[in-house]
PDB file of C-alpha atoms in Angstrom:
ATOM      1  CA  MET A   1      80.194  84.749 118.793  1.00 69.00           C
ATOM      2  CA  ILE A   2      77.668  87.113 120.337  1.00 80.00           C
ATOM      3  CA  SER A   3      78.942  90.677 120.708  1.00 84.00           C
ATOM      4  CA  LEU A   4      79.364  92.504 123.984  1.00 88.00           C
ATOM      5  CA  LYS A   5      76.687  94.945 122.785  1.00 91.00           C
ATOM      6  CA  ALA A   6      74.160  92.114 122.549  1.00 90.00           C
ATOM      7  CA  GLN A   7      75.201  90.800 125.969  1.00 89.00           C
ATOM      8  CA  TYR A   8      74.754  94.223 127.608  1.00 90.00           C
ATOM      9  CA  GLY A   9      71.493  94.678 125.706  1.00 92.00           C
ATOM     10  CA  LEU A  10      70.224  91.377 127.089  1.00 91.00           C
ATOM     11  CA  LYS A  11      71.159  92.421 130.622  1.00 89.00           C
ATOM     12  CA  ALA A  12      69.329  95.733 130.145  1.00 91.00           C
ATOM     13  CA  ILE A  13      66.214  93.927 128.886  1.00 92.00           C
ATOM     14  CA  VAL A  14      66.296  91.513 131.834  1.00 90.00           C
ATOM     15  CA  SER A  15      66.606  94.506 134.205  1.00 88.00           C
ATOM     16  CA  LEU A  16      63.561  96.071 132.594  1.00 91.00           C
ATOM     17  CA  ALA A  17      61.692  92.761 132.758  1.00 91.00           C
ATOM     18  CA  ALA A  18      62.418  92.462 136.477  1.00 86.00           C
ATOM     19  CA  TYR A  19      60.923  95.931 136.894  1.00 85.00           C
ATOM     20  CA  TYR A  20      58.039  95.317 134.459  1.00 88.00           C
ATOM     21  CA  GLY A  21      54.742  96.863 135.533  1.00 87.00           C
ATOM     22  CA  LYS A  22      56.377  99.093 138.157  1.00 89.00           C
ATOM     23  CA  GLY A  23      57.157 102.037 135.908  1.00 87.00           C
ATOM     24  CA  ALA A  24      60.227 103.138 134.018  1.00 90.00           C
ATOM     25  CA  LEU A  25      63.885 102.657 134.897  1.00 91.00           C
ATOM     26  CA  GLN A  26      66.397 105.378 134.200  1.00 91.00           C
ATOM     27  CA  ALA A  27      69.419 104.479 132.122  1.00 91.00           C
ATOM     28  CA  LYS A  28      71.746 105.539 134.939  1.00 90.00           C
ATOM     29  CA  GLU A  29      70.127 102.960 137.262  1.00 89.00           C
ATOM     30  CA  ILE A  30      70.659 100.169 134.770  1.00 89.00           C
ATOM     31  CA  ALA A  31      74.149 101.393 133.838  1.00 88.00           C
ATOM     32  CA  SER A  32      75.370 101.575 137.424  1.00 85.00           C
ATOM     33  CA  SER A  33      74.284  97.996 138.110  1.00 78.00           C
ATOM     34  CA  GLN A  34      76.133  96.863 134.966  1.00 74.00           C
ATOM     35  CA  ASN A  35      79.242  99.007 135.383  1.00 77.00           C
ATOM     36  CA  VAL A  36      78.635 100.405 131.906  1.00 82.00           C
ATOM     37  CA  PRO A  37      78.930 104.083 130.981  1.00 86.00           C
ATOM     38  CA  VAL A  38      75.477 105.647 130.802  1.00 90.00           C
ATOM     39  CA  ARG A  39      76.083 107.068 127.315  1.00 92.00           C
ATOM     40  CA  TYR A  40      77.020 103.640 125.989  1.00 92.00           C
ATOM     41  CA  LEU A  41      73.959 102.041 127.554  1.00 93.00           C
ATOM     42  CA  GLU A  42      71.757 104.780 126.107  1.00 93.00           C
ATOM     43  CA  LEU A  43      73.074 103.898 122.643  1.00 94.00           C
ATOM     44  CA  LEU A  44      72.168 100.269 123.255  1.00 95.00           C
ATOM     45  CA  LEU A  45      68.730 101.207 124.574  1.00 95.00           C
ATOM     46  CA  SER A  46      68.154 103.371 121.522  1.00 94.00           C
ATOM     47  CA  GLN A  47      68.961 100.373 119.319  1.00 94.00           C
ATOM     48  CA  LEU A  48      66.460  98.323 121.342  1.00 96.00           C
ATOM     49  CA  ARG A  49      63.903 101.102 120.817  1.00 95.00           C
ATOM     50  CA  ARG A  50      64.415 100.904 117.061  1.00 95.00           C
ATOM     51  CA  ALA A  51      63.773  97.160 117.341  1.00 95.00           C
ATOM     52  CA  ARG A  52      60.550  98.032 119.221  1.00 96.00           C
ATOM     53  CA  LEU A  53      61.549  96.042 122.292  1.00 96.00           C
ATOM     54  CA  VAL A  54      61.973  99.053 124.578  1.00 96.00           C
ATOM     55  CA  ASP A  55      60.145 102.347 124.873  1.00 94.00           C
ATOM     56  CA  ALA A  56      60.842 105.462 126.899  1.00 93.00           C
ATOM     57  CA  THR A  57      59.128 108.375 128.565  1.00 91.00           C
ATOM     58  CA  ARG A  58      60.561 111.764 129.376  1.00 89.00           C
ATOM     59  CA  GLY A  59      60.181 113.794 132.498  1.00 84.00           C
ATOM     60  CA  LYS A  60      60.817 113.495 136.198  1.00 83.00           C
ATOM     61  CA  LYS A  61      59.530 109.922 136.411  1.00 81.00           C
ATOM     62  CA  GLY A  62      60.731 109.076 132.936  1.00 86.00           C
ATOM     63  CA  GLY A  63      62.973 106.293 131.831  1.00 92.00           C
ATOM     64  CA  TYR A  64      62.913 103.087 129.870  1.00 93.00           C
ATOM     65  CA  TYR A  65      60.440 100.229 129.975  1.00 93.00           C
ATOM     66  CA  LEU A  66      59.654  97.156 127.922  1.00 94.00           C
ATOM     67  CA  ALA A  67      57.474  97.804 124.894  1.00 95.00           C
ATOM     68  CA  LYS A  68      56.130  94.240 125.050  1.00 95.00           C
ATOM     69  CA  LYS A  69      55.298  91.763 127.768  1.00 94.00           C
ATOM     70  CA  PRO A  70      58.374  89.861 129.003  1.00 93.00           C
ATOM     71  CA  ASN A  71      56.808  86.539 128.031  1.00 93.00           C
ATOM     72  CA  THR A  72      56.667  87.637 124.385  1.00 95.00           C
ATOM     73  CA  ILE A  73      60.321  88.702 124.080  1.00 96.00           C
ATOM     74  CA  THR A  74      62.963  86.067 123.380  1.00 95.00           C
ATOM     75  CA  VAL A  75      66.735  86.121 123.607  1.00 94.00           C
ATOM     76  CA  PHE A  76      66.699  85.869 119.814  1.00 94.00           C
ATOM     77  CA  ASP A  77      64.818  89.187 119.612  1.00 94.00           C
ATOM     78  CA  ILE A  78      67.580  90.934 121.536  1.00 94.00           C
ATOM     79  CA  VAL A  79      70.482  89.220 119.795  1.00 92.00           C
ATOM     80  CA  SER A  80      69.034  89.902 116.354  1.00 91.00           C
ATOM     81  CA  ALA A  81      68.482  93.582 117.273  1.00 93.00           C
ATOM     82  CA  PHE A  82      72.261  93.893 117.602  1.00 92.00           C
ATOM     83  CA  GLU A  83      73.643  91.165 115.360  1.00 87.00           C
ATOM     84  CA  GLY A  84      71.114  90.977 112.536  1.00 81.00           C
ATOM     85  CA  ASN A  85      71.326  87.463 111.186  1.00 70.00           C
ATOM     86  CA  ILE A  86      73.441  85.212 113.342  1.00 66.00           C
ATOM     87  CA  LEU A  87      76.204  84.102 111.036  1.00 59.00           C
ATOM     88  CA  TYR A  88      79.130  82.162 112.411  1.00 58.00           C
ATOM     89  CA  SER A  89      81.145  82.344 109.236  1.00 52.00           C
ATOM     90  CA  ALA A  90      80.593  83.716 105.793  1.00 54.00           C
ATOM     91  CA  GLU A  91      83.021  81.157 104.361  1.00 52.00           C
ATOM     92  CA  GLY A  92      81.288  78.764 102.097  1.00 45.00           C
ATOM     93  CA  ARG A  93      77.867  80.350 102.485  1.00 50.00           C
ATOM     94  CA  GLU A  94      78.055  82.626  99.468  1.00 57.00           C
ATOM     95  CA  ASN A  95      79.642  80.175  97.067  1.00 60.00           C
ATOM     96  CA  GLY A  96      78.220  76.944  98.446  1.00 61.00           C
ATOM     97  CA  GLY A  97      81.628  75.782  99.655  1.00 72.00           C
ATOM     98  CA  PRO A  98      82.106  72.338 101.178  1.00 75.00           C
ATOM     99  CA  LEU A  99      81.632  73.497 104.779  1.00 77.00           C
ATOM    100  CA  ALA A 100      78.543  75.631 104.196  1.00 77.00           C
ATOM    101  CA  PHE A 101      76.288  73.012 105.785  1.00 81.00           C
ATOM    102  CA  VAL A 102      78.247  73.163 109.075  1.00 81.00           C
ATOM    103  CA  TRP A 103      77.707  76.901 109.519  1.00 78.00           C
ATOM    104  CA  LYS A 104      74.126  76.742 108.312  1.00 82.00           C
ATOM    105  CA  ASP A 105      73.238  73.942 110.753  1.00 86.00           C
ATOM    106  CA  ALA A 106      75.012  75.709 113.636  1.00 84.00           C
ATOM    107  CA  GLU A 107      73.091  78.885 112.875  1.00 84.00           C
ATOM    108  CA  LYS A 108      69.761  77.018 112.775  1.00 88.00           C
ATOM    109  CA  MET A 109      70.469  75.398 116.144  1.00 91.00           C
ATOM    110  CA  ALA A 110      71.499  78.704 117.747  1.00 88.00           C
ATOM    111  CA  VAL A 111      68.437  80.507 116.416  1.00 89.00           C
ATOM    112  CA  LYS A 112      66.133  77.735 117.638  1.00 93.00           C
ATOM    113  CA  TYR A 113      67.759  77.810 121.086  1.00 93.00           C
ATOM    114  CA  PHE A 114      67.647  81.620 121.395  1.00 93.00           C
ATOM    115  CA  LYS A 115      64.001  81.648 120.296  1.00 94.00           C
ATOM    116  CA  SER A 116      63.143  79.108 122.996  1.00 95.00           C
ATOM    117  CA  ILE A 117      64.286  81.359 125.866  1.00 94.00           C
ATOM    118  CA  LYS A 118      61.758  83.955 126.954  1.00 95.00           C
ATOM    119  CA  ILE A 119      62.879  86.986 128.943  1.00 93.00           C
ATOM    120  CA  SER A 120      60.207  86.235 131.537  1.00 91.00           C
ATOM    121  CA  ASP A 121      62.009  82.943 132.206  1.00 88.00           C
ATOM    122  CA  LEU A 122      65.384  84.614 132.764  1.00 85.00           C
ATOM    123  CA  ALA A 123      64.573  87.205 135.432  1.00 69.00           C
ATOM    124  CA  PRO A 124      63.531  84.722 138.170  1.00 71.00           C
ATOM    125  CA  LYS A 125      66.521  82.470 137.435  1.00 68.00           C
ATOM    126  CA  LEU A 126      68.938  85.339 137.902  1.00 62.00           C
ATOM    127  CA  GLY A 127      67.586  86.589 141.221  1.00 54.00           C
ATOM    128  CA  SER A 128      67.883  90.285 141.901  1.00 46.00           C
ATOM    129  CA  VAL A 129      69.122  92.699 139.276  1.00 46.00           C
ATOM    130  CA  LYS A 130      72.336  93.280 141.261  1.00 48.00           C
ATOM    131  CA  GLU A 131      73.044  89.527 141.462  1.00 47.00           C
ATOM    132  CA  MET A 132      72.549  89.205 137.727  1.00 46.00           C
ATOM    133  CA  TYR A 133      75.584  91.301 136.914  1.00 44.00           C
ATOM    134  CA  HIS A 134      77.947  89.169 138.951  1.00 42.00           C
ATOM    135  CA  ILE A 135      77.443  85.995 136.918  1.00 37.00           C
TER     136      ILE A 135
END
C-alpha cells in the first residue's frame, strides 16, 4: 500500500509540473489546493528536495519548482522518495518462504508500472490543479 505521504508528494509534484517553466510555487499555494497543512507539505517537499526532484528559492518570488523536466520524472521516483523499496510484505522474503515469489512478482509489476508513468503525462490528464485534488 502506498502511504498518504507518497500520495500527497505525488500531488505536489504534479502541481509543480503543471506550473513548470512559469517560476516557483509557494508551499501555501500547493497546500491550500490540497487541504494539507503547510508545515506538513513543507516536510514532504523537503523530502522531495533530498531526493533531488524538487528545488527551492528564497525571497519574495521564491518557492518550489521541479529540479528536473517533468518528462524525466516518473511516479516511481516520487513513491521511492517516500517508501524506499516498494515491499508488499516482508514475510517469506528474508527466509525464502513459500510465498516469497508472490510478493517479489507483485513488487516487480508495481515498479514497472510506476516507472512507466511520467509526470508530464499526468498533468494534462488531471486538468487544472484545483480539479486534480477532487479526484
